[in-house]
PDB file of C-alpha atoms in Angstrom:
ATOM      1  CA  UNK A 103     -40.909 -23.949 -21.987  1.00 92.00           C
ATOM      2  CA  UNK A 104     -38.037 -26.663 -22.160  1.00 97.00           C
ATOM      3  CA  UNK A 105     -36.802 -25.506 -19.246  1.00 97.00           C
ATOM      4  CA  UNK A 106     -39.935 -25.761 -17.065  1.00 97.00           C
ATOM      5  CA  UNK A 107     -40.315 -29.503 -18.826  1.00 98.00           C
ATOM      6  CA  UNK A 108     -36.622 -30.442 -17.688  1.00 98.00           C
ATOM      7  CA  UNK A 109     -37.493 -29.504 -13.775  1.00 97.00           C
ATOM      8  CA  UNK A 110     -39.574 -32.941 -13.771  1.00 97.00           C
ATOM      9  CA  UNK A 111     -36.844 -35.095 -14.958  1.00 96.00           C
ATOM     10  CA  UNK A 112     -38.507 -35.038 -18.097  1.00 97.00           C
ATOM     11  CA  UNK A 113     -37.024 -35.000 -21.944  1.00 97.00           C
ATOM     12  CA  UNK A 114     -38.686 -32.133 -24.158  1.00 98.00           C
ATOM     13  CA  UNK A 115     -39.987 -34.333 -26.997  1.00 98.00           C
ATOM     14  CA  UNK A 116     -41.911 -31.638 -29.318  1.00 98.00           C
ATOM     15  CA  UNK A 117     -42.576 -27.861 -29.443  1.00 98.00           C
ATOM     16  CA  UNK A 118     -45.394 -25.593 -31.230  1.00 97.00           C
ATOM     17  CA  UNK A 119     -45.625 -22.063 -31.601  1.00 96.00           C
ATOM     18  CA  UNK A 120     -48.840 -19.102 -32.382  1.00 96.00           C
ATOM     19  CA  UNK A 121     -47.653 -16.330 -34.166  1.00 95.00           C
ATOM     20  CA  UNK A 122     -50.213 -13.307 -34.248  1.00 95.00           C
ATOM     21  CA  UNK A 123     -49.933 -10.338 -36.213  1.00 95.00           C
ATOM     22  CA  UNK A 124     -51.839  -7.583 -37.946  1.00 94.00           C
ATOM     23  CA  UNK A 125     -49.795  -8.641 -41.318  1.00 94.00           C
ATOM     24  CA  UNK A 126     -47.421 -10.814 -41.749  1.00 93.00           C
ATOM     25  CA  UNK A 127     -43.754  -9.341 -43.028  1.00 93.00           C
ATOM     26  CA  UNK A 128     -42.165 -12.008 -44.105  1.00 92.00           C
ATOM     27  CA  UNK A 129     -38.819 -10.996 -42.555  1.00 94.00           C
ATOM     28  CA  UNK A 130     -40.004 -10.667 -39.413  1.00 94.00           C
ATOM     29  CA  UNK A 131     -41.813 -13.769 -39.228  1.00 92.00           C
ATOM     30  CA  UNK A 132     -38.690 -15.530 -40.997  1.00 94.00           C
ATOM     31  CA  UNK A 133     -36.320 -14.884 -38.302  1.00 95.00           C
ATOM     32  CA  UNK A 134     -38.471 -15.715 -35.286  1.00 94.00           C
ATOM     33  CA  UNK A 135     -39.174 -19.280 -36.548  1.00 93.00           C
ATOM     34  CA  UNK A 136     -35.514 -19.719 -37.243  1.00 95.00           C
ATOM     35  CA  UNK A 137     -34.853 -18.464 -33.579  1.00 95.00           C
ATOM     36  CA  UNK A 138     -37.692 -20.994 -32.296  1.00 96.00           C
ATOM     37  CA  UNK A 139     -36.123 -23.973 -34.548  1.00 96.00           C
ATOM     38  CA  UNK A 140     -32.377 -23.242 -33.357  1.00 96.00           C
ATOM     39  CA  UNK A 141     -34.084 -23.144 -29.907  1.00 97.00           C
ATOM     40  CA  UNK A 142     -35.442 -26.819 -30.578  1.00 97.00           C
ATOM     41  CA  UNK A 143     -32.617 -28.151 -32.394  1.00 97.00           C
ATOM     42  CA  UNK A 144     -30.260 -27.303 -28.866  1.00 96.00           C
ATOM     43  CA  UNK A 145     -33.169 -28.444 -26.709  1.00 97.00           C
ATOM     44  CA  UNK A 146     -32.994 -31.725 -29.117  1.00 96.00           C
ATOM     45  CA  UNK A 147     -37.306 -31.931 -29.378  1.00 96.00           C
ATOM     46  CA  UNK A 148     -38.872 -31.192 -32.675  1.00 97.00           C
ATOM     47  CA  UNK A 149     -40.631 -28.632 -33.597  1.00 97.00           C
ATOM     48  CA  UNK A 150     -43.955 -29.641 -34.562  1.00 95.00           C
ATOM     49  CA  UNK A 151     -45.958 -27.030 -36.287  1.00 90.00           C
ATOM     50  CA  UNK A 152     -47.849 -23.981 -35.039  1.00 90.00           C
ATOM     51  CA  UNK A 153     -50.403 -21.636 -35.849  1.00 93.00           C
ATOM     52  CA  UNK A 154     -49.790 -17.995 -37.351  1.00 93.00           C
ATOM     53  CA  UNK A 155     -52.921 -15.692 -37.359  1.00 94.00           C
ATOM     54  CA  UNK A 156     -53.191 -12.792 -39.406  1.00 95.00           C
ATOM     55  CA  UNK A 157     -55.303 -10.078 -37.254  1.00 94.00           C
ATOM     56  CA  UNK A 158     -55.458  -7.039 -38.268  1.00 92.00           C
ATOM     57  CA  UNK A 159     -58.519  -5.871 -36.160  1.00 88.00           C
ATOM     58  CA  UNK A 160     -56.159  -7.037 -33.011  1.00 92.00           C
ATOM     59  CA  UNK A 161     -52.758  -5.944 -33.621  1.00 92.00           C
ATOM     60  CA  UNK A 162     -50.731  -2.646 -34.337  1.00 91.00           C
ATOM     61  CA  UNK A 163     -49.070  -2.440 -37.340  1.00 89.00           C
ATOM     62  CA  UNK A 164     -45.548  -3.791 -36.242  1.00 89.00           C
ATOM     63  CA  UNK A 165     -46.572  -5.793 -33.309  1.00 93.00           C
ATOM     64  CA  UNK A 166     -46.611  -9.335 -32.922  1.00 94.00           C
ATOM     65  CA  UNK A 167     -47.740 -11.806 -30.249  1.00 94.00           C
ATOM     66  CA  UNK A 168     -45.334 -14.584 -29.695  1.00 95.00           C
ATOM     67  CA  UNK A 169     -46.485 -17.955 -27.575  1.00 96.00           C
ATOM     68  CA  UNK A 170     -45.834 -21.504 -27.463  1.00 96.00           C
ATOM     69  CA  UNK A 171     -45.616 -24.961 -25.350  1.00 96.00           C
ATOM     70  CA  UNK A 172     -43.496 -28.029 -25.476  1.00 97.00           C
ATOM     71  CA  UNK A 173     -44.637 -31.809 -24.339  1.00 98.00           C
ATOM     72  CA  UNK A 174     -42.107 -34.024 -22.604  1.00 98.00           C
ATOM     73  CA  UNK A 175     -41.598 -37.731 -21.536  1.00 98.00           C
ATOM     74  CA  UNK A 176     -40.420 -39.287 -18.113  1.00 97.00           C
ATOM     75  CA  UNK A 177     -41.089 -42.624 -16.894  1.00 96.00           C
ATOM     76  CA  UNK A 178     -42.911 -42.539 -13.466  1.00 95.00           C
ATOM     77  CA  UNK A 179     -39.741 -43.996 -11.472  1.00 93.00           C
ATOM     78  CA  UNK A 180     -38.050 -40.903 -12.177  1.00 93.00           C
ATOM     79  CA  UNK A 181     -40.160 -38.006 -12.441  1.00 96.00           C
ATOM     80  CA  UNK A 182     -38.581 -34.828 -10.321  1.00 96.00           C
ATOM     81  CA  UNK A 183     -41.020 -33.664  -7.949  1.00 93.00           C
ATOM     82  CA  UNK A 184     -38.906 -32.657  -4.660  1.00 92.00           C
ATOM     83  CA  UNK A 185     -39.787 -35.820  -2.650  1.00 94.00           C
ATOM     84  CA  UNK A 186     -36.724 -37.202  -2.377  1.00 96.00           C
ATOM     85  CA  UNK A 187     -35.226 -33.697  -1.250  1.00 97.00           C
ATOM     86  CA  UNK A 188     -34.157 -34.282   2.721  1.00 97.00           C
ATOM     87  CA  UNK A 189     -32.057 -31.372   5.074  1.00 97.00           C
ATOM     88  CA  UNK A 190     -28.862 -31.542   4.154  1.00 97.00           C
ATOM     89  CA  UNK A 191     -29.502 -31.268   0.278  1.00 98.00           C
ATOM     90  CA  UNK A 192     -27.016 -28.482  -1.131  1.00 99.00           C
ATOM     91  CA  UNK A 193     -28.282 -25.870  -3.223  1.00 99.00           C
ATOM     92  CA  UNK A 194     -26.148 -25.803  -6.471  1.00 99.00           C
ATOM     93  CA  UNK A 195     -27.088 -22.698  -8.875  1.00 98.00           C
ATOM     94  CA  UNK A 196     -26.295 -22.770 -12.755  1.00 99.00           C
ATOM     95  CA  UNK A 197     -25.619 -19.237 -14.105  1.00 98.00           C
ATOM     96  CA  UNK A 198     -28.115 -17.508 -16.555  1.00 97.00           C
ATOM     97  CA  UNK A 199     -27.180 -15.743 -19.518  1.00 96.00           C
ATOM     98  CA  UNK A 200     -29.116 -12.123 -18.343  1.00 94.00           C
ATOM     99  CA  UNK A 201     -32.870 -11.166 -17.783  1.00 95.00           C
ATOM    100  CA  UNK A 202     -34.105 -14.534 -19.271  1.00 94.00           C
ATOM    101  CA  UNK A 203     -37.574 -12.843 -19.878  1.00 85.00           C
ATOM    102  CA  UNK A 204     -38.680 -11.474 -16.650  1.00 89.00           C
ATOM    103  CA  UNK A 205     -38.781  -8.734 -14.965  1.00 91.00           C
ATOM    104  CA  UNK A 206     -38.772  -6.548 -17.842  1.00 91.00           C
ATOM    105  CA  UNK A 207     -42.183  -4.134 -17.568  1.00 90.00           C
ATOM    106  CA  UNK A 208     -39.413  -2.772 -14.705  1.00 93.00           C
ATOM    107  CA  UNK A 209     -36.396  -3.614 -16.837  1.00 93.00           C
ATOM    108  CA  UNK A 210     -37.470  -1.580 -19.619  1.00 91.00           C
ATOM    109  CA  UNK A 211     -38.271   1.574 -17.933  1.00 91.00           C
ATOM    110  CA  UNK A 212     -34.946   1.048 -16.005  1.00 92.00           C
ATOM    111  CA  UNK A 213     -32.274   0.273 -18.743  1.00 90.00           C
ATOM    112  CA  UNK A 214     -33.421   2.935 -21.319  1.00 88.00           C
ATOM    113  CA  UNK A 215     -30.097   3.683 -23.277  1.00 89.00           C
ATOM    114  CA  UNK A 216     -28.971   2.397 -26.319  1.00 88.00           C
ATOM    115  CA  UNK A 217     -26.352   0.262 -25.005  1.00 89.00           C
ATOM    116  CA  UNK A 218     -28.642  -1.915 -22.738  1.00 90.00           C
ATOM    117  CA  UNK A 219     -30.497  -3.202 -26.248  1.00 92.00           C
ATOM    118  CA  UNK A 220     -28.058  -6.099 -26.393  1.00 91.00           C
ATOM    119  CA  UNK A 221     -28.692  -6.785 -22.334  1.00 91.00           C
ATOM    120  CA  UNK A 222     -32.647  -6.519 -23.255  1.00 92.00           C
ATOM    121  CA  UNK A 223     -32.599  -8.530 -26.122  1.00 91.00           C
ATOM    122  CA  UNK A 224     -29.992 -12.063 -25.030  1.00 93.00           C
ATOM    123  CA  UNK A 225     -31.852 -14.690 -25.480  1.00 94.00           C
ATOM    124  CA  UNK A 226     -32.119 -17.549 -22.512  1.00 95.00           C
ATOM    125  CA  UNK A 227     -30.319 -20.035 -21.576  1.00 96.00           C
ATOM    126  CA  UNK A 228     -31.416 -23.306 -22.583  1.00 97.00           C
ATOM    127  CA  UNK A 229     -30.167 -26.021 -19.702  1.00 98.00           C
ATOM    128  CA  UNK A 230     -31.704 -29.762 -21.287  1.00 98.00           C
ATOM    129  CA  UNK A 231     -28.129 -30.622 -22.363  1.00 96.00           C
ATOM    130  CA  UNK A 232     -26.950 -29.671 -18.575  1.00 97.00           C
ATOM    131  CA  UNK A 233     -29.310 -31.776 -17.200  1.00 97.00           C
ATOM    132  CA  UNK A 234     -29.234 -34.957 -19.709  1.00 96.00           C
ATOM    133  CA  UNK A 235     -25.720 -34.817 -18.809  1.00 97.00           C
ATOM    134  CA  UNK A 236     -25.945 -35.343 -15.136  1.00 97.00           C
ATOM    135  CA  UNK A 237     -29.136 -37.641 -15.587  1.00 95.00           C
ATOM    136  CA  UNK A 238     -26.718 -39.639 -18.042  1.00 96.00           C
ATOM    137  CA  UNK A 239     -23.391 -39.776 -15.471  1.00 97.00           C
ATOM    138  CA  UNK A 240     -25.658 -41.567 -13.190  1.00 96.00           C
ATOM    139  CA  UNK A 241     -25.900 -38.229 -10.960  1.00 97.00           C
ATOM    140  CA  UNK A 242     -29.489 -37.984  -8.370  1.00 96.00           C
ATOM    141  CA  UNK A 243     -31.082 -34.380  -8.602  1.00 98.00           C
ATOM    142  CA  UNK A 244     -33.493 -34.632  -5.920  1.00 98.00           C
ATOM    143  CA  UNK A 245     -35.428 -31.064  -7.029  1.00 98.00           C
ATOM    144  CA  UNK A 246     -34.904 -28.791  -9.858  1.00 98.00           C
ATOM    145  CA  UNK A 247     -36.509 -25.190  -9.917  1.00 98.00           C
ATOM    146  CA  UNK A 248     -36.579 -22.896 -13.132  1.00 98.00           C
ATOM    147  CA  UNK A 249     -35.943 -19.192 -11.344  1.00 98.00           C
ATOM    148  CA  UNK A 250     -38.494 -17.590 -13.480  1.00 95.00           C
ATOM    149  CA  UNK A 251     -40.646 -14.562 -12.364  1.00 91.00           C
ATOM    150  CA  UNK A 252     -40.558 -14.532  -8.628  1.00 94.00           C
ATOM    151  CA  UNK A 253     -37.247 -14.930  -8.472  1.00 96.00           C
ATOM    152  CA  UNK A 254     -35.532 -17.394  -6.639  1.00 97.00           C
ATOM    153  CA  UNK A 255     -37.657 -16.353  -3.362  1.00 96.00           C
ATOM    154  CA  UNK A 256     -40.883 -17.707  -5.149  1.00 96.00           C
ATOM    155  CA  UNK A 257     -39.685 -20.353  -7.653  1.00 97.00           C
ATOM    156  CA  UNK A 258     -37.020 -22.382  -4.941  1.00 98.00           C
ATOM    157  CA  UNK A 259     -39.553 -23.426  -2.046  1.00 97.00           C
ATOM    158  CA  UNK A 260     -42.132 -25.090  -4.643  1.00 95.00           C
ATOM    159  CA  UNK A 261     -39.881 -27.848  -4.931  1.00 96.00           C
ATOM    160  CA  UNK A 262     -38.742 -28.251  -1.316  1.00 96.00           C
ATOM    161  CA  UNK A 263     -40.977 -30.110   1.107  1.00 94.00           C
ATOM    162  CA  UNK A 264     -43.187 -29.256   3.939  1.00 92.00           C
ATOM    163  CA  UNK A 265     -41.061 -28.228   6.752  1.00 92.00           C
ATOM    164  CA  UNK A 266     -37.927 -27.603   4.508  1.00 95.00           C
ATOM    165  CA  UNK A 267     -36.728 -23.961   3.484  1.00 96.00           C
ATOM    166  CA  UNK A 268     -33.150 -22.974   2.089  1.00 98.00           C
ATOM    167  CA  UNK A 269     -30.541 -20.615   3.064  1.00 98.00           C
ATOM    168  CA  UNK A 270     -28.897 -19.140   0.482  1.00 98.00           C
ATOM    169  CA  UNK A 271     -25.401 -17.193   0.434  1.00 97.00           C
ATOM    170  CA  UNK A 272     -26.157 -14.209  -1.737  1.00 95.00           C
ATOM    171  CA  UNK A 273     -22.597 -13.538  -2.505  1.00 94.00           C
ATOM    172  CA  UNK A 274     -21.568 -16.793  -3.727  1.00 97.00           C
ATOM    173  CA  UNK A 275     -22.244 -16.770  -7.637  1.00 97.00           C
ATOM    174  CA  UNK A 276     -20.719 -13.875 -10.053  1.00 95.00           C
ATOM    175  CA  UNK A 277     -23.586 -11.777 -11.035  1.00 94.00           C
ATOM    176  CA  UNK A 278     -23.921  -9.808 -13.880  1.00 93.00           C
ATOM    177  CA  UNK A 279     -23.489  -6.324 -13.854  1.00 92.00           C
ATOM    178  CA  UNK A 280     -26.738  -5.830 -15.577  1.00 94.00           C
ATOM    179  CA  UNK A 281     -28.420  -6.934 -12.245  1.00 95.00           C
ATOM    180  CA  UNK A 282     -26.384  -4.179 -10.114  1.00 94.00           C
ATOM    181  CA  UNK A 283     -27.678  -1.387 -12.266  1.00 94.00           C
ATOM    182  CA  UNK A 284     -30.851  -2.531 -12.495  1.00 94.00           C
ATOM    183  CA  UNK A 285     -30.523  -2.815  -8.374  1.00 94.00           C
ATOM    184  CA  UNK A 286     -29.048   0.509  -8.681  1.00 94.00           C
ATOM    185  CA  UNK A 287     -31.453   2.379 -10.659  1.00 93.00           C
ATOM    186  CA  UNK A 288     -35.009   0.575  -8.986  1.00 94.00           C
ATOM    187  CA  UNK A 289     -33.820   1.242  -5.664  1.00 95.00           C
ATOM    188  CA  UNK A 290     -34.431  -2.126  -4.769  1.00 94.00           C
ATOM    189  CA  UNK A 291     -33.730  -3.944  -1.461  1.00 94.00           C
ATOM    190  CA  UNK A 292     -32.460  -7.378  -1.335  1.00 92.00           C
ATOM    191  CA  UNK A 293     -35.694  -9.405  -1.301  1.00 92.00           C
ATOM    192  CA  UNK A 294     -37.086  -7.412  -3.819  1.00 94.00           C
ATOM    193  CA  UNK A 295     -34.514  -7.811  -6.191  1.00 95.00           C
ATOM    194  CA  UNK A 296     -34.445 -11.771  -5.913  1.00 96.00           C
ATOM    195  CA  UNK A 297     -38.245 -11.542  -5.836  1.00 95.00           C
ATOM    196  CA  UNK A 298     -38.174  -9.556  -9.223  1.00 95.00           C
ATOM    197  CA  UNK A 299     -35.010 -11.059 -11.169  1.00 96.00           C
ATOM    198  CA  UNK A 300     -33.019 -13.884 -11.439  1.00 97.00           C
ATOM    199  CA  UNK A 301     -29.734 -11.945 -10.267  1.00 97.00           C
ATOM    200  CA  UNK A 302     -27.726 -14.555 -12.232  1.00 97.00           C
ATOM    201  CA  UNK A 303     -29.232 -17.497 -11.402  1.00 98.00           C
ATOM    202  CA  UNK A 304     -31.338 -19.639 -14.075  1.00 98.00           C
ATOM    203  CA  UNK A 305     -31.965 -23.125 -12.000  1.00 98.00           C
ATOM    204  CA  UNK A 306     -31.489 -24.614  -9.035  1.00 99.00           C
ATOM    205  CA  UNK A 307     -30.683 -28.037  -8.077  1.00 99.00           C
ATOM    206  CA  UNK A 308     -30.809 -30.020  -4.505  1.00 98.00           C
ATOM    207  CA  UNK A 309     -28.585 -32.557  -4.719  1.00 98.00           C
ATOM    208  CA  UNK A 310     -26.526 -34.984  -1.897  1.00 98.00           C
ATOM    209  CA  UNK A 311     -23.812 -33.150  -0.538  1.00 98.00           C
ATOM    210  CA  UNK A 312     -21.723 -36.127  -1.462  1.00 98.00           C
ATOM    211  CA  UNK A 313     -22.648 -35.746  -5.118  1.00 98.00           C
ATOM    212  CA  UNK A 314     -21.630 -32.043  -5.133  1.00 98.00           C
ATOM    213  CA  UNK A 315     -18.458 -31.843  -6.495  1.00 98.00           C
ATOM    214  CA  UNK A 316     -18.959 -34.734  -9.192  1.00 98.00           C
ATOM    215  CA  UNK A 317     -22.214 -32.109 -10.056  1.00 98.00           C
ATOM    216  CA  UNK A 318     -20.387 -29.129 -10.503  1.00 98.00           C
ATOM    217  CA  UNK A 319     -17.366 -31.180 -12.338  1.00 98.00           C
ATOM    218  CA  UNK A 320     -20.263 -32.627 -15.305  1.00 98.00           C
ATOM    219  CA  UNK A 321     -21.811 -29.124 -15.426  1.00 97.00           C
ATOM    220  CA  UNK A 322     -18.361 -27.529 -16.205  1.00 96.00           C
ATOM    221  CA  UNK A 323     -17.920 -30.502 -19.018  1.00 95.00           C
ATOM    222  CA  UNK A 324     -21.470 -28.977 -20.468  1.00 92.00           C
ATOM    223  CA  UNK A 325     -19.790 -25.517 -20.778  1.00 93.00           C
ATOM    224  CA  UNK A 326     -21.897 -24.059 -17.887  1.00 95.00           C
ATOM    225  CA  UNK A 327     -21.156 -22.152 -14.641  1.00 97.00           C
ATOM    226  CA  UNK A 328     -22.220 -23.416 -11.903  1.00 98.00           C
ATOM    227  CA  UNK A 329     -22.036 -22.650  -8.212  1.00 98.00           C
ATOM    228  CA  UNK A 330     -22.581 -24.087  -4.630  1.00 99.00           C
ATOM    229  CA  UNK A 331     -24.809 -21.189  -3.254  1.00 98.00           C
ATOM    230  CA  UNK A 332     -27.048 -23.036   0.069  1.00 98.00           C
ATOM    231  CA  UNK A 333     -28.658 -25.948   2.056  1.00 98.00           C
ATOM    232  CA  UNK A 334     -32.196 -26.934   2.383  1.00 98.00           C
ATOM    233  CA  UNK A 335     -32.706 -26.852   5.987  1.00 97.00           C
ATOM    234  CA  UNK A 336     -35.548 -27.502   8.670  1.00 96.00           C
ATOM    235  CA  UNK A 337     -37.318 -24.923  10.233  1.00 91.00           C
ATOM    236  CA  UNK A 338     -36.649 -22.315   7.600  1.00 93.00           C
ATOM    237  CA  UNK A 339     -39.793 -20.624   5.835  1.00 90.00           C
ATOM    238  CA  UNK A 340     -39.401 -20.181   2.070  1.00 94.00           C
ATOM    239  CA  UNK A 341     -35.691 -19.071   1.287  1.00 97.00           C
ATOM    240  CA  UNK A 342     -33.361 -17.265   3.673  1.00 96.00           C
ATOM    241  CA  UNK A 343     -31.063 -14.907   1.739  1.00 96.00           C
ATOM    242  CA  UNK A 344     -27.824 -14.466   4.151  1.00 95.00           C
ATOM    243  CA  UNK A 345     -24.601 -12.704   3.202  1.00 90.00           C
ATOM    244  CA  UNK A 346     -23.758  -9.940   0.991  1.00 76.00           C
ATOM    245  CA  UNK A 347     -24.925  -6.667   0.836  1.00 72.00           C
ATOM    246  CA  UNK A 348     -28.535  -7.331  -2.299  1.00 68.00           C
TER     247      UNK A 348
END
């Protein structure tokens, strides 16, 4: 959720959470609200409250339904919404930590063995600090996009204006191995694999290509990876994925 709120240049302020369940265990329901309050604590918004519903008429004994939303704040002068993205723009990529929650009815099926639990199970990577740091240095991020499901081929041309598309060098990030066996296994061809997973990448930024290197140099300060992977260009529909062999 934080991570969608940050893409509008907005700070997460608060957070609440519905847990459902056929009965509570205690346990259970212990360590997902620490998870969800360790969550806010990094993401520095509180966490409000929430609901927990006891259904037993709904839910399999062991199950659990997880959900939540957070509220942010930005003043209108600088709400993120892509408009100030031009051609030119570079394309700079921060690394995510693994799946990051999608892709995983094919995931699942795909990584089956007991050593892909820890691969299934990493939590995501939470990037408000990243981003409060380069709104704090005085750096411009004309667009930010959260590579959620879709990929990077669905999630990257919402924020890019009419007219504007990006070309992106596929081989210019480290990606995890998880994403080449996944690749592997699926079968899957390039656009389906960026259309299905985030192949390593959590958010994108278009920033001035004069800003790049100052970018990249804050991000590093935050403790997070961060490449130069494209340009926004003219005349280019949706993302063009050049270079490498997925």
């Amino acid at each position: 959720c934080v991570n969608d709120v940050i893409t509008t240049g907005a700070r997460p302020l608060f957070f609440l959470d519905y847990f459902g369940t056929g009965k509570l265990a205690l346990g259970v329901g212990e360590a997902v609200i620490k998870g969800i309050a360790g969550a806010c604590a990094e993401s520095g918004c509180a966490l409000l409250g929430g609901e927990t519903a006891e259904l037993p008429g709904m839910y399999a004994d062991g199950e659990y339904d997880l959900a939540g939303f957070a509220v942010g704040v930005v003043s209108k002068p600088r709400i993120v919404d892509g408009r100030r993205v031009v051609v030119g723009d570079r394309l700079l990529a921060l690394a995510s930590s693994g799946l990051h929650s999608n892709g995983y009815s094919l995931a699942r099926r795909l990584l089956d063995e007991p050593r892909h639990v820890e691969v299934l199970l990493r939590p995501t990577r939470i990037y408000v600090r990243a981003l409060r740091a380069l709104r704090d240095a005085g750096l411009s991020v004309h667009a930010a996009a959260h590579i959620t499901g879709g990929g990077i081929v669905e999630n990257l041309p919402r924020v890019l204006p009419d007219g504007c598309g990006a070309v992106v060098e596929v081989d210019s990030w480290e990606r995890p191995a998880e994403f080449d066996e996944l690749v592997e296994r699926g079968g899957l061809d390039r656009h389906a694999a960026h259309r299905t997973f985030n192949m390593g990448i959590g958010m994108v930024l278009a920033v001035p290509a004069e800003s790049v290197e100052r970018t990249l140099a804050v991000l590093g300060e935050q403790g997070d990876r961060a490449w130069l992977v494209g340009t926004v260009e003219a005349g280019v529909a949706g993302v063009d994925l050049v270079g490498g062999d997925t």
